[in-house]
Amino acid sequence: AQSVTQLDSQVPVFEEAPVELRCNYSSSVSVYLFWYVQYPNQGLQLLLKYLSGSTLVKGINGFEAEFNKSQTSFHLRKPSVHISDTAEYFCALPFGNEKLTFGTGTRLTIIP
Amino acid sequence: KAGVTQTPRYLIKTRGQQVTLSCSPISGHRSVSWYQQTPGQGLQFLFEYFSETQRNKGNFPGRFSGRQFSNSRSEMNVSTLELGDSALYLCASSLAGTGLSPLHFGNGTRLTVT
């Protein structure tokens, strides 16, 4: 079975500090991974995706993620966070051909 | 290009009633998926439609149903509402409708069942 695990439900970080949001996956087939962000009172939007090629993937708003096959991880990072990054972040894995399986989400809180 | 539009934004219903939620996808997108989001269960897949055909269905009871029209607009219906159906219902459209095609989400319909 395919699944994603987000170990941290909440991550508080001081403004301008770096952050890493963790995601581990389990899959018996080719791996494709996504990170989505949900700002308060909004739907989700795509941050970045890994389909193939370079294991370091750059996304919007200064975020990047690194695909690590040996550790079955796809952690999301940003070197310096801003208040506007306050949101919930979801790691996702395609399941079958038509849907995504989402992790339980990590709520990122930026402390001024 | 207009994004995914969900109506209404908020709904309050009573147990036992039924409700219909609407979703207009991005122009040109033929795939529409529905997800239920709750604090306890997170994001759970309900179903996906492509060109008016339901291609995949999640693990929800038969009270949850949906359909897609020829213009790709989609509706989902929940009959005999229960308190546990209170949630944010998110609709997402995609161009190709494969798991690799990025999903574009609407802002959701927040359903409260009392």
Short mmCIF file of C-alpha atoms in Angstrom, two decimals:
data_model
loop_
_atom_site.label_atom_id
_atom_site.label_comp_id
_atom_site.label_asym_id
_atom_site.label_seq_id
_atom_site.Cartn_x
_atom_site.Cartn_y
_atom_site.Cartn_z
CA ALA A 1 0.00 0.00 0.00
CA GLN A 2 1.10 3.54 -0.66
CA SER A 3 1.11 6.11 2.12
CA VAL A 4 2.72 9.30 3.32
CA THR A 5 3.54 10.18 6.91
CA GLN A 6 4.03 13.66 8.26
CA LEU A 7 5.55 13.23 11.66
CA ASP A 8 5.04 16.77 12.94
CA SER A 9 1.50 18.05 13.33
CA GLN A 10 2.68 21.51 14.40
CA VAL A 11 5.95 23.36 13.86
CA PRO A 12 6.56 26.77 15.44
CA VAL A 13 9.43 28.76 13.95
CA PHE A 14 10.77 32.26 14.55
CA GLU A 15 10.51 34.67 11.65
CA GLU A 16 13.59 34.62 9.37
CA ALA A 17 14.70 31.26 10.81
CA PRO A 18 15.02 28.16 8.60
CA VAL A 19 12.39 25.43 8.64
CA GLU A 20 12.14 21.79 7.62
CA LEU A 21 8.82 19.97 7.39
CA ARG A 22 9.21 16.23 7.28
CA CYS A 23 7.49 13.76 5.01
CA ASN A 24 8.16 10.05 4.67
CA TYR A 25 6.53 7.82 2.13
CA SER A 26 5.84 4.18 1.51
CA SER A 27 5.37 2.96 -2.04
CA SER A 28 5.94 -0.25 -3.95
CA VAL A 29 5.89 1.45 -7.35
CA SER A 30 7.49 4.45 -8.99
CA VAL A 31 7.42 7.40 -6.67
CA TYR A 32 5.97 10.77 -7.45
CA LEU A 33 5.53 13.26 -4.64
CA PHE A 34 3.88 16.60 -4.09
CA TRP A 35 3.76 19.31 -1.45
CA TYR A 36 0.63 21.42 -1.19
CA VAL A 37 -0.01 24.45 1.03
CA GLN A 38 -3.31 25.55 2.54
CA TYR A 39 -3.53 29.14 3.76
CA PRO A 40 -6.25 29.99 6.30
CA ASN A 41 -9.75 29.78 4.87
CA GLN A 42 -8.53 28.70 1.46
CA GLY A 43 -8.18 25.55 -0.58
CA LEU A 44 -4.86 23.86 -1.27
CA GLN A 45 -2.34 25.02 -3.83
CA LEU A 46 0.63 23.21 -5.28
CA LEU A 47 4.02 24.19 -3.83
CA LEU A 48 6.22 21.78 -5.76
CA LYS A 49 6.35 18.31 -7.25
CA TYR A 50 8.84 15.53 -7.83
CA LEU A 51 8.17 13.40 -10.88
CA SER A 52 11.66 12.37 -11.96
CA GLY A 53 15.12 13.78 -12.59
CA SER A 54 16.93 15.99 -10.09
CA THR A 55 16.23 15.03 -6.50
CA LEU A 56 16.26 18.67 -5.41
CA VAL A 57 13.04 20.33 -6.42
CA LYS A 58 12.39 24.05 -6.19
CA GLY A 59 8.90 25.39 -5.71
CA ILE A 60 7.08 28.63 -5.21
CA ASN A 61 7.66 31.12 -2.40
CA GLY A 62 11.28 30.04 -1.85
CA PHE A 63 10.48 26.48 -0.79
CA GLU A 64 12.43 23.44 -1.94
CA ALA A 65 12.31 19.73 -1.22
CA GLU A 66 14.74 16.89 -1.59
CA PHE A 67 13.73 13.42 -2.67
CA ASN A 68 15.74 10.79 -0.81
CA LYS A 69 15.04 7.27 -2.01
CA SER A 70 17.21 5.49 0.55
CA GLN A 71 15.48 7.24 3.43
CA THR A 72 12.08 7.27 1.71
CA SER A 73 11.73 10.94 2.51
CA PHE A 74 10.68 14.14 0.78
CA HIS A 75 11.30 16.88 3.34
CA LEU A 76 10.30 20.47 2.61
CA ARG A 77 12.70 23.27 3.48
CA LYS A 78 12.92 27.04 3.44
CA PRO A 79 16.04 28.93 4.54
CA SER A 80 14.20 31.93 5.97
CA VAL A 81 10.48 32.01 6.78
CA HIS A 82 8.11 34.96 6.83
CA ILE A 83 4.85 35.64 8.58
CA SER A 84 3.08 35.00 5.27
CA ASP A 85 4.26 31.37 5.35
CA THR A 86 1.84 30.63 8.17
CA ALA A 87 -0.26 27.81 6.74
CA GLU A 88 -0.81 24.08 6.77
CA TYR A 89 1.44 22.01 4.55
CA PHE A 90 0.52 18.65 3.06
CA CYS A 91 2.70 16.02 1.49
CA ALA A 92 0.90 13.89 -1.12
CA LEU A 93 1.46 10.74 -3.14
CA PRO A 94 -0.53 9.59 -6.20
CA PHE A 95 -2.56 6.50 -5.43
CA GLY A 96 -3.73 4.68 -8.49
CA ASN A 97 -4.13 6.91 -11.50
CA GLU A 98 -6.74 9.37 -10.46
CA LYS A 99 -6.26 10.48 -6.90
CA LEU A 100 -3.79 11.69 -4.33
CA THR A 101 -3.20 10.33 -0.86
CA PHE A 102 -2.45 13.19 1.50
CA GLY A 103 -0.51 13.20 4.72
CA THR A 104 -2.15 14.49 7.86
CA GLY A 105 -0.61 17.92 7.44
CA THR A 106 1.86 20.09 9.35
CA ARG A 107 0.70 23.41 10.71
CA LEU A 108 3.52 25.94 10.39
CA THR A 109 3.30 28.84 12.81
CA ILE A 110 5.67 31.76 12.43
CA ILE A 111 6.61 33.58 15.61
CA PRO A 112 7.39 37.28 15.11
CA LYS B 1 -8.21 32.25 -16.15
CA ALA B 2 -10.78 31.83 -13.42
CA GLY B 3 -9.96 29.32 -10.71
CA VAL B 4 -12.08 26.54 -9.29
CA THR B 5 -15.33 27.91 -7.90
CA GLN B 6 -17.28 26.19 -5.17
CA THR B 7 -20.72 27.22 -4.02
CA PRO B 8 -21.99 27.84 -1.49
CA ARG B 9 -19.12 28.79 0.74
CA TYR B 10 -20.93 27.93 3.95
CA LEU B 11 -23.89 25.70 4.73
CA ILE B 12 -25.73 24.84 7.91
CA LYS B 13 -28.03 21.84 7.81
CA THR B 14 -29.90 19.68 10.26
CA ARG B 15 -29.39 15.96 10.79
CA GLY B 16 -31.43 13.92 8.35
CA GLN B 17 -31.52 16.58 5.65
CA GLN B 18 -29.72 16.33 2.37
CA VAL B 19 -27.34 18.81 0.74
CA THR B 20 -25.94 19.50 -2.72
CA LEU B 21 -22.60 21.19 -3.26
CA SER B 22 -21.46 22.63 -6.56
CA CYS B 23 -18.08 22.92 -8.23
CA SER B 24 -17.08 24.70 -11.42
CA PRO B 25 -13.63 23.61 -12.60
CA ILE B 26 -11.04 25.65 -14.43
CA SER B 27 -11.97 26.05 -18.06
CA GLY B 28 -10.61 23.13 -20.09
CA HIS B 29 -10.17 20.82 -17.10
CA ARG B 30 -12.10 17.60 -17.53
CA SER B 31 -11.30 15.94 -14.23
CA VAL B 32 -12.99 16.92 -10.98
CA SER B 33 -12.18 15.35 -7.62
CA TRP B 34 -13.84 15.81 -4.27
CA TYR B 35 -12.19 15.61 -0.87
CA GLN B 36 -13.52 15.83 2.66
CA GLN B 37 -11.33 17.64 5.18
CA THR B 38 -11.85 17.26 8.93
CA PRO B 39 -9.52 17.95 11.87
CA GLY B 40 -9.59 14.30 12.92
CA GLN B 41 -9.33 12.50 9.58
CA GLY B 42 -7.49 15.06 7.48
CA LEU B 43 -8.04 15.02 3.73
CA GLN B 44 -9.97 12.03 2.48
CA PHE B 45 -10.74 11.27 -1.14
CA LEU B 46 -14.42 11.02 -1.99
CA PHE B 47 -14.57 10.47 -5.76
CA GLU B 48 -13.25 11.62 -9.10
CA TYR B 49 -15.05 12.29 -12.35
CA PHE B 50 -13.63 12.55 -15.83
CA SER B 51 -15.79 13.37 -18.82
CA GLU B 52 -18.99 12.67 -16.87
CA THR B 53 -17.81 9.23 -15.69
CA GLN B 54 -16.94 8.35 -12.14
CA ARG B 55 -13.51 6.76 -12.37
CA ASN B 56 -12.63 6.28 -8.75
CA LYS B 57 -14.42 6.31 -5.44
CA GLY B 58 -13.12 6.55 -1.91
CA ASN B 59 -14.27 4.67 1.13
CA PHE B 60 -17.43 6.59 1.95
CA PRO B 61 -20.99 5.32 2.44
CA GLY B 62 -23.52 5.41 -0.36
CA ARG B 63 -25.07 8.57 1.15
CA PHE B 64 -22.28 10.42 -0.62
CA SER B 65 -22.79 10.68 -4.34
CA GLY B 66 -21.76 12.91 -7.16
CA ARG B 67 -22.09 13.62 -10.82
CA GLN B 68 -20.46 15.60 -13.55
CA PHE B 69 -22.15 17.45 -16.35
CA SER B 70 -21.12 17.80 -19.98
CA ASN B 71 -19.56 21.22 -19.24
CA SER B 72 -17.38 19.51 -16.56
CA ARG B 73 -19.19 21.19 -13.69
CA SER B 74 -19.72 18.79 -10.83
CA GLU B 75 -22.07 18.38 -7.92
CA MET B 76 -21.88 16.21 -4.87
CA ASN B 77 -24.82 15.21 -2.78
CA VAL B 78 -24.99 13.98 0.77
CA SER B 79 -28.28 12.47 1.90
CA THR B 80 -29.50 11.78 5.41
CA LEU B 81 -26.91 14.04 6.98
CA GLU B 82 -25.15 12.99 10.17
CA LEU B 83 -23.27 15.13 12.67
CA GLY B 84 -20.04 13.51 11.50
CA ASP B 85 -20.53 14.89 8.01
CA SER B 86 -19.59 18.34 9.28
CA ALA B 87 -16.45 19.17 7.33
CA LEU B 88 -14.81 21.30 4.70
CA TYR B 89 -15.57 19.81 1.29
CA LEU B 90 -12.96 20.60 -1.30
CA CYS B 91 -13.28 20.27 -5.02
CA ALA B 92 -10.23 20.08 -7.27
CA SER B 93 -9.88 20.07 -11.02
CA SER B 94 -7.04 18.92 -13.21
CA LEU B 95 -6.26 18.90 -16.87
CA ALA B 96 -5.42 15.29 -17.46
CA GLY B 97 -7.02 13.62 -14.49
CA THR B 98 -4.05 11.41 -13.74
CA GLY B 99 -2.34 11.24 -10.38
CA LEU B 100 0.56 13.16 -11.89
CA SER B 101 -1.50 16.10 -13.03
CA PRO B 102 -1.48 18.88 -10.41
CA LEU B 103 -4.77 19.50 -8.67
CA HIS B 104 -6.25 22.99 -8.56
CA PHE B 105 -8.45 23.39 -5.51
CA GLY B 106 -11.39 25.62 -4.80
CA ASN B 107 -11.78 27.36 -1.44
CA GLY B 108 -14.23 24.74 -0.27
CA THR B 109 -17.71 24.54 1.14
CA ARG B 110 -17.85 24.40 4.91
CA LEU B 111 -20.77 22.22 5.93
CA THR B 112 -22.04 22.28 9.50
CA VAL B 113 -24.60 19.68 10.53
CA THR B 114 -26.55 20.41 13.72
#
